[in-house]
Coordinates of C-alpha atoms in Angstrom, one line a residue:
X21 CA 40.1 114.2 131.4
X22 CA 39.1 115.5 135.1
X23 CA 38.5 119.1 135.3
X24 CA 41.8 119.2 137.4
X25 CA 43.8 117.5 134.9
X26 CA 42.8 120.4 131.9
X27 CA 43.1 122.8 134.7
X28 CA 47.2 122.0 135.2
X29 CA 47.6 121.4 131.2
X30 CA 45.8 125.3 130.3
X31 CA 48.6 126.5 133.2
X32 CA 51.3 124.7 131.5
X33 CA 50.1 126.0 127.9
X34 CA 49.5 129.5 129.1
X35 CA 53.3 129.6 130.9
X36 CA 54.8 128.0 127.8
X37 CA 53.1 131.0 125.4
X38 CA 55.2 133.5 127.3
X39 CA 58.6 131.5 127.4
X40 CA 57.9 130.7 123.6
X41 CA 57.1 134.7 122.8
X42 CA 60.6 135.6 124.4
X43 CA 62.9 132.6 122.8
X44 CA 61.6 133.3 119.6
X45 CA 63.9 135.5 118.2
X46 CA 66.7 132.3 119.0
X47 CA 63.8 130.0 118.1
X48 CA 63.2 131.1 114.6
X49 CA 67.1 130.8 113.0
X50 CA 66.9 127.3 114.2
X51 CA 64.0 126.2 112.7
X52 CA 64.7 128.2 109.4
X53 CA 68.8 126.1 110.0
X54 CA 66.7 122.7 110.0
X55 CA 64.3 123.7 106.8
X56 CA 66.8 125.3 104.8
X57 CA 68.8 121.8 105.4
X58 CA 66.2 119.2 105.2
X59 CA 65.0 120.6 101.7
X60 CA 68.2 121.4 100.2
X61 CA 69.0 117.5 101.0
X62 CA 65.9 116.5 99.4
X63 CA 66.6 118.8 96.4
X64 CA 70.1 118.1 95.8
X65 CA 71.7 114.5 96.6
X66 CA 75.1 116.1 96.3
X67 CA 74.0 118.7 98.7
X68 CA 74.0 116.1 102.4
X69 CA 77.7 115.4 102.2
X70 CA 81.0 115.8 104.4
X71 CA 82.8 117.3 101.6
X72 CA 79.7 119.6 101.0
X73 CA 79.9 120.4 105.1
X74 CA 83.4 121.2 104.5
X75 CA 82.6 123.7 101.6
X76 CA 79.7 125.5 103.9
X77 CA 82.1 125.6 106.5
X78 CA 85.2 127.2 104.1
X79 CA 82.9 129.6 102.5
X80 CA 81.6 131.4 105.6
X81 CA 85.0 131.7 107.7
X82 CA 85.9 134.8 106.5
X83 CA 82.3 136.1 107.0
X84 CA 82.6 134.0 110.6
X85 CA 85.5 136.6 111.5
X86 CA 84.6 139.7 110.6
X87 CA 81.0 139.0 112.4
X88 CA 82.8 138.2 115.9
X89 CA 83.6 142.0 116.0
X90 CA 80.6 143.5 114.9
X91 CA 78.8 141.3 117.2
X92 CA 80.2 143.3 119.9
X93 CA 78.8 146.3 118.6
X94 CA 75.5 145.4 117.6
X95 CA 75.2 143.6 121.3
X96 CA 75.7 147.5 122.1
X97 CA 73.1 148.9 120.4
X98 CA 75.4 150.3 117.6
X99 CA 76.4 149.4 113.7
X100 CA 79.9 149.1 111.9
X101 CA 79.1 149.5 108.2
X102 CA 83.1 150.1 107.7
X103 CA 84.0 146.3 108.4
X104 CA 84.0 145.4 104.9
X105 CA 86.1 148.4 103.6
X106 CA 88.5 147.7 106.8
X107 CA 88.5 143.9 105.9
X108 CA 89.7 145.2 102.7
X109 CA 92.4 147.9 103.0
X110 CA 94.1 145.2 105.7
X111 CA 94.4 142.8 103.1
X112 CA 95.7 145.1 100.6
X113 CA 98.2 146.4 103.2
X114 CA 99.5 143.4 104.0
X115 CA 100.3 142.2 100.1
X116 CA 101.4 146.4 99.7
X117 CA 104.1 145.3 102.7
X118 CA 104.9 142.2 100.8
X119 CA 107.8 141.6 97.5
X120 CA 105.8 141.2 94.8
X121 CA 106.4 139.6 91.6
X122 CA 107.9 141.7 88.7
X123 CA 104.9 142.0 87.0
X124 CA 102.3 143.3 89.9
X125 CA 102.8 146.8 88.6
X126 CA 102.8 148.7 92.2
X127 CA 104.9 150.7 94.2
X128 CA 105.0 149.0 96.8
X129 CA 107.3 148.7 99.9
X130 CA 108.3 144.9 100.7
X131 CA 109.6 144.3 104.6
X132 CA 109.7 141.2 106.7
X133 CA 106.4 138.9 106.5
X134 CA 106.2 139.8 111.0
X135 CA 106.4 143.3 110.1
X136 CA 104.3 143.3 107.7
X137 CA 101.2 141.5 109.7
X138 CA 101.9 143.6 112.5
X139 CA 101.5 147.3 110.7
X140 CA 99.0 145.6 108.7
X141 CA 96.9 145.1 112.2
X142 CA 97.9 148.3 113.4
X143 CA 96.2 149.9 110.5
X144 CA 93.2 148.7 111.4
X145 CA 93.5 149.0 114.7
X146 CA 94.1 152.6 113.7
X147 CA 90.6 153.3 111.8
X148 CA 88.8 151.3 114.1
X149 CA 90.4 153.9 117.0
X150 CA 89.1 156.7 114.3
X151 CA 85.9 155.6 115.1
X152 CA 85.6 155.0 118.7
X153 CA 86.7 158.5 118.9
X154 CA 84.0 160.0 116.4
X155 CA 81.4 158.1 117.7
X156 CA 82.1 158.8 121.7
X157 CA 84.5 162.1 121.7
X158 CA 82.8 163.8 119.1
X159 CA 79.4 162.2 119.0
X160 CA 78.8 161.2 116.1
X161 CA 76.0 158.5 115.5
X162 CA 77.8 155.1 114.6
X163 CA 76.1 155.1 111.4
X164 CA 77.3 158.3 110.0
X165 CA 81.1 157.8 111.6
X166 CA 81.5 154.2 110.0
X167 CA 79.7 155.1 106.7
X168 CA 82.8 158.0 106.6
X169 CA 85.0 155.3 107.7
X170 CA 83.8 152.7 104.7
X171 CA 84.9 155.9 102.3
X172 CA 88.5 156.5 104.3
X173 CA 89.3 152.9 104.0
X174 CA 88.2 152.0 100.2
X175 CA 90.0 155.5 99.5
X176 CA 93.2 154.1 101.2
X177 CA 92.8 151.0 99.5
X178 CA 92.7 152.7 95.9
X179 CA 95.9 154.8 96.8
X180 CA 97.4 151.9 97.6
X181 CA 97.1 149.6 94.5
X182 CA 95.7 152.4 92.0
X183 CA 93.6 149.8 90.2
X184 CA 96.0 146.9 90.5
X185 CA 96.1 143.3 91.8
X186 CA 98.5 142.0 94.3
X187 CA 99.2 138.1 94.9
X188 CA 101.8 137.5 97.4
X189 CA 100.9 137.4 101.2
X190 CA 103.5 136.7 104.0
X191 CA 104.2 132.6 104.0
X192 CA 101.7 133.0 107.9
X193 CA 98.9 134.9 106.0
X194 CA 99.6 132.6 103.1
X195 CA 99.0 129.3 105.5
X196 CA 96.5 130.4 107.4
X197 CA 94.5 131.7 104.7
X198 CA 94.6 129.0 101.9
X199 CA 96.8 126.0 103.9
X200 CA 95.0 122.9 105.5
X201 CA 95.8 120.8 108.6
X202 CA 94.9 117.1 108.7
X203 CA 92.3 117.9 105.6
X204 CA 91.0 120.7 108.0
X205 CA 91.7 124.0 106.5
X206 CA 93.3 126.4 108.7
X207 CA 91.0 129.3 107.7
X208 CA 87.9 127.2 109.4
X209 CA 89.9 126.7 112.5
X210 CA 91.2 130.4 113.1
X211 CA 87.4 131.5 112.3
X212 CA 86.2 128.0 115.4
X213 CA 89.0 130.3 117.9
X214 CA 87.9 133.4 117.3
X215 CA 84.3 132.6 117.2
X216 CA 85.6 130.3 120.4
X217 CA 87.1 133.2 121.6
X218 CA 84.7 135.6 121.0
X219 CA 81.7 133.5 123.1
X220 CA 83.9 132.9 126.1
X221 CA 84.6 136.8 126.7
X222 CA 80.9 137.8 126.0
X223 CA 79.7 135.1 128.6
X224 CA 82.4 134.6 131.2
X225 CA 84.4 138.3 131.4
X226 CA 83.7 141.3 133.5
X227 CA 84.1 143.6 129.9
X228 CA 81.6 140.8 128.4
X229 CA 78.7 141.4 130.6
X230 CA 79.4 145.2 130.6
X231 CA 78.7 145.4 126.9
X232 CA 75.6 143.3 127.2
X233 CA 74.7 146.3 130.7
X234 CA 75.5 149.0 127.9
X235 CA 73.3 147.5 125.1
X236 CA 70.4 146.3 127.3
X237 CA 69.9 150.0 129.3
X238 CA 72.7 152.7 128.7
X239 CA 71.2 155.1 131.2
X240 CA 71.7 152.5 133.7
X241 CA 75.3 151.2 133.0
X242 CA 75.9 155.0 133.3
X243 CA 74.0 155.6 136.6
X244 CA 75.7 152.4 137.7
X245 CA 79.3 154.3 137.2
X246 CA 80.3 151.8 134.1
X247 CA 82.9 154.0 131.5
X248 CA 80.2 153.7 128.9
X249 CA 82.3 155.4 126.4
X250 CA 85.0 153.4 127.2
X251 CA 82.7 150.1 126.2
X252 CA 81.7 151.9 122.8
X253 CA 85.1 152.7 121.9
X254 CA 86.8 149.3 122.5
X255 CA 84.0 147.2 120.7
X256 CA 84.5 149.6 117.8
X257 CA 88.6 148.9 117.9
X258 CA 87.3 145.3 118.5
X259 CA 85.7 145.3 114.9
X260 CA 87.8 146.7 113.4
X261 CA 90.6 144.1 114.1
X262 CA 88.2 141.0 113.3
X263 CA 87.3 142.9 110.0
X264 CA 91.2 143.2 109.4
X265 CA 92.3 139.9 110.4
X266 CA 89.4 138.4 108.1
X267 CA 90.5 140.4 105.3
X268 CA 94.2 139.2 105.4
X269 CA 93.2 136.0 105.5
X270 CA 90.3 136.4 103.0
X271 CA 93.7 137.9 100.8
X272 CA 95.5 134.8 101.3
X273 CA 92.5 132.5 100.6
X274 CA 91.1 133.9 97.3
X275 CA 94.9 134.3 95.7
X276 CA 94.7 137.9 95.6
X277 CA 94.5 141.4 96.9
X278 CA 92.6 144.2 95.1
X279 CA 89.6 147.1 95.7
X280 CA 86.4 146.1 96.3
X281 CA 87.6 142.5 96.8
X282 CA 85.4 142.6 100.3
X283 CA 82.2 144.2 99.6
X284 CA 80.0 142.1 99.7
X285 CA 81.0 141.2 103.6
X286 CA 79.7 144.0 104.7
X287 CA 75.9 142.3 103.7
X288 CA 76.9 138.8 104.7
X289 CA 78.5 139.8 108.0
X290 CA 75.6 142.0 109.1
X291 CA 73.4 139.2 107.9
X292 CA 74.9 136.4 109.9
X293 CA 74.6 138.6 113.2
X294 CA 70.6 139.6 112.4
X295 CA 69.7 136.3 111.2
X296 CA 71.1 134.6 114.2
X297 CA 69.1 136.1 116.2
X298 CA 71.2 139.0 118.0
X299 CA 68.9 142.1 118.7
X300 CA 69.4 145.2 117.0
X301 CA 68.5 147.5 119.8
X302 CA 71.1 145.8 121.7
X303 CA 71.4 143.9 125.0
X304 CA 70.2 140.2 123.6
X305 CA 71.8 137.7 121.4
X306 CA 75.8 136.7 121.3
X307 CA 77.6 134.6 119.8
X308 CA 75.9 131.8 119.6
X309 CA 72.8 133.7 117.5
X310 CA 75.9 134.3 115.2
X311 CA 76.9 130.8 114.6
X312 CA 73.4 130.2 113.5
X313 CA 73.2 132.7 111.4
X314 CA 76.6 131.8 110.0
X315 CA 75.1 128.4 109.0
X316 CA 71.7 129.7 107.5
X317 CA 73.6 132.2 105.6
X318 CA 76.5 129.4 104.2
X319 CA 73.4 126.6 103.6
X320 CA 71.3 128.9 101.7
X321 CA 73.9 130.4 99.8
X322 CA 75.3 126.8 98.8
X323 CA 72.1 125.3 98.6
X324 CA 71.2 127.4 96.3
X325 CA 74.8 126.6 93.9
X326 CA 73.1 123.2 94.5
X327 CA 69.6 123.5 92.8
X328 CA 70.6 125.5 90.0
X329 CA 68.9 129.1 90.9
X330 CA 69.5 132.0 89.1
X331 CA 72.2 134.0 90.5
X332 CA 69.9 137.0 90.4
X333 CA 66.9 135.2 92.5
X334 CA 69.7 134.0 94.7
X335 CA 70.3 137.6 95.5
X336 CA 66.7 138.4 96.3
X337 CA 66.1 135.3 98.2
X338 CA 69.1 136.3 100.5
X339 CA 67.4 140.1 100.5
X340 CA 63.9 138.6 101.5
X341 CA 65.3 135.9 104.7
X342 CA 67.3 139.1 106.1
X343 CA 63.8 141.6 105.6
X344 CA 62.0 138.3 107.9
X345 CA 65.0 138.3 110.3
X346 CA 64.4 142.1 110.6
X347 CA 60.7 141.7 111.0
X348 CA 61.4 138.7 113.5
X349 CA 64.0 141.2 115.3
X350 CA 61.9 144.3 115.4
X351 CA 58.2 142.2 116.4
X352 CA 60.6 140.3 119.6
X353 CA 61.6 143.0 121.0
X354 CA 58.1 144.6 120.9
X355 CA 57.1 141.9 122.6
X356 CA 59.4 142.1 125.4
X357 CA 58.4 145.9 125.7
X358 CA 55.2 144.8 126.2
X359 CA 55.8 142.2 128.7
X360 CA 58.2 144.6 130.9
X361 CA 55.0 146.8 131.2

């Protein structure tokens, strides 16, 4: 090899280091997608199927929905921890608005299956509205607000069915949630157009790029004149209506509405958005990260049904990948302090 030859190749290597340093928070979901995949395969025969592709794909829809929203906020720096109680008082309100069978013992008030969906989304509309305004009028830190807000809403939710279980959803929710078109089920396509949705505002809207200006540098979406407040707030309603419309759905698709039905979302939904790839402090990521993570998430979790593990290592697995996503997360963005120096 002339000395001119190694000369171009050390440039090329020392130019790639850089690229690879920045791309590897989206980098490293990927590759743990492909492992997680390739040895679940080898593990399980049962595991490389299309019917096994269409579980994956069922199991994390609801998860898929709710993370659209909080997406949004995590792009901005900030953190919903109310999405799963949200997810859940929705789809109690929705089966509280619907005629129950004479044996759901609740007090409920039945109306018109429309009406019912629409003051179902209003409510959460509503709390998500409670916390745009605690977090930017009052000024209280996200955490704090939506940790209230996970209280509010599981409080609502116990008033509501006082420790019973609802079944019946409007014949819409009903469809949506546990109904299939063409051996597609309609739950997987609502969560494909939001998650659709959801990428084509973040990348192509003025309001998309404006919550990327807000989570990248607040101080200079401020200076710049951008309503940062106004950003804050509407990706806080914006949860909140995923995390509603999931739980209604999520209702409708496990046959039932009662408390604590959802918490376990709040985890998994958090998860999906970290694991992807979308950076805590804001400003990096989308949804596309989410997708990824979405996938890691609903392979490990049904790779793991697949192989037999204990469902109490399955739990700690799931804690360990999220601690490396963190780690991955927190050591990226480190690294692009660095480089900006």
């Amino acid at each position: 090899m002339s000395s001119e030859t190694a000369l171009a190749t050390g440039q090329r290597a020392r130019g790639l280091a850089p690229f690879l340093r920045s791309q590897m928070r989206n980098i490293a979901p990927f590759l743990t997608l492909i492992f997680l995949t390739a040895f679940f395969a080898f593990a399980s025969p049962s595991f490389a199927t299309l019917d096994n592709l269409g579980n994956i794909l069922t199991q994390v829809s609801v998860t898929g929905i709710i993370a659209v929203g909080l997406t949004f906020v995590i792009l901005c720096a900030e953190i919903d921890l109310s999405v799963a109680s949200i997810a859940n008082v929705t789809g109690i309100a929705v089966a509280y608005f619907t005629l129950q069978e004479s044996y759901v013992n609740i007090a409920n008030i039945p109306l018109p299956g429309a009406v019912a969906i629409i003051l179902s989304l209003l409510l959460c509309a509503l709390l998500g509205l409670v916390n745009a305004l605690g977090l930017t009028v009052i000024g209280i830190p996200s955490f704090i607000m939506t940790l209230a807000m996970m209280q509010i809403a599981a409080g609502i939710s116990a008033l509501l069915v006082r420790g019973q279980i609802a079944y019946k959803v409007p014949s819409l929710i009903t469809t949506l949630g546990s109904g299939s078109i063409g051996g597609i089920p309609w739950i997987v396509i609502v969560a494909a157009i939001m998650l659709l949705g959801g990428h084509l505002v973040l990348t192509y809207t003025r309001f998309g790029r404006y919550v990327y200006m807000v989570g990248g540098n607040r101080e200079a979406a401020e200076y710049s004149g951008l309503n940062v407040k106004l950003i804050l707030g509407a990706v806080m309603v914006i949860s909140a209506v995923c995390s509603g419309l999931g739980g209604m759905l999520g209702v409708a698709h496990f046959g039932s509405a009662q408390q604590n039905e959802f918490d376990t979302y709040l985890l998994d939904s958090i998860a999906a958005v970290v694991v992807g790839g979308t950076s805590l402090f804001g400003g990096r990521g989308g949804i596309g990260n989410t997708i990824v993570g979405l996938f890691v998430l609903g392979v490990l979790n049904n790779g793991l049904d697949h192989v037999n593990i204990d469902s109490f290592l399955k739990i700690l697995i799931r804690g360990l990948i999220l601690l490396a996503a963190l780690v991955i997360n927190v050591y990226a963005q480190r690294l692009r302090e660095k480089a900006a120096e």
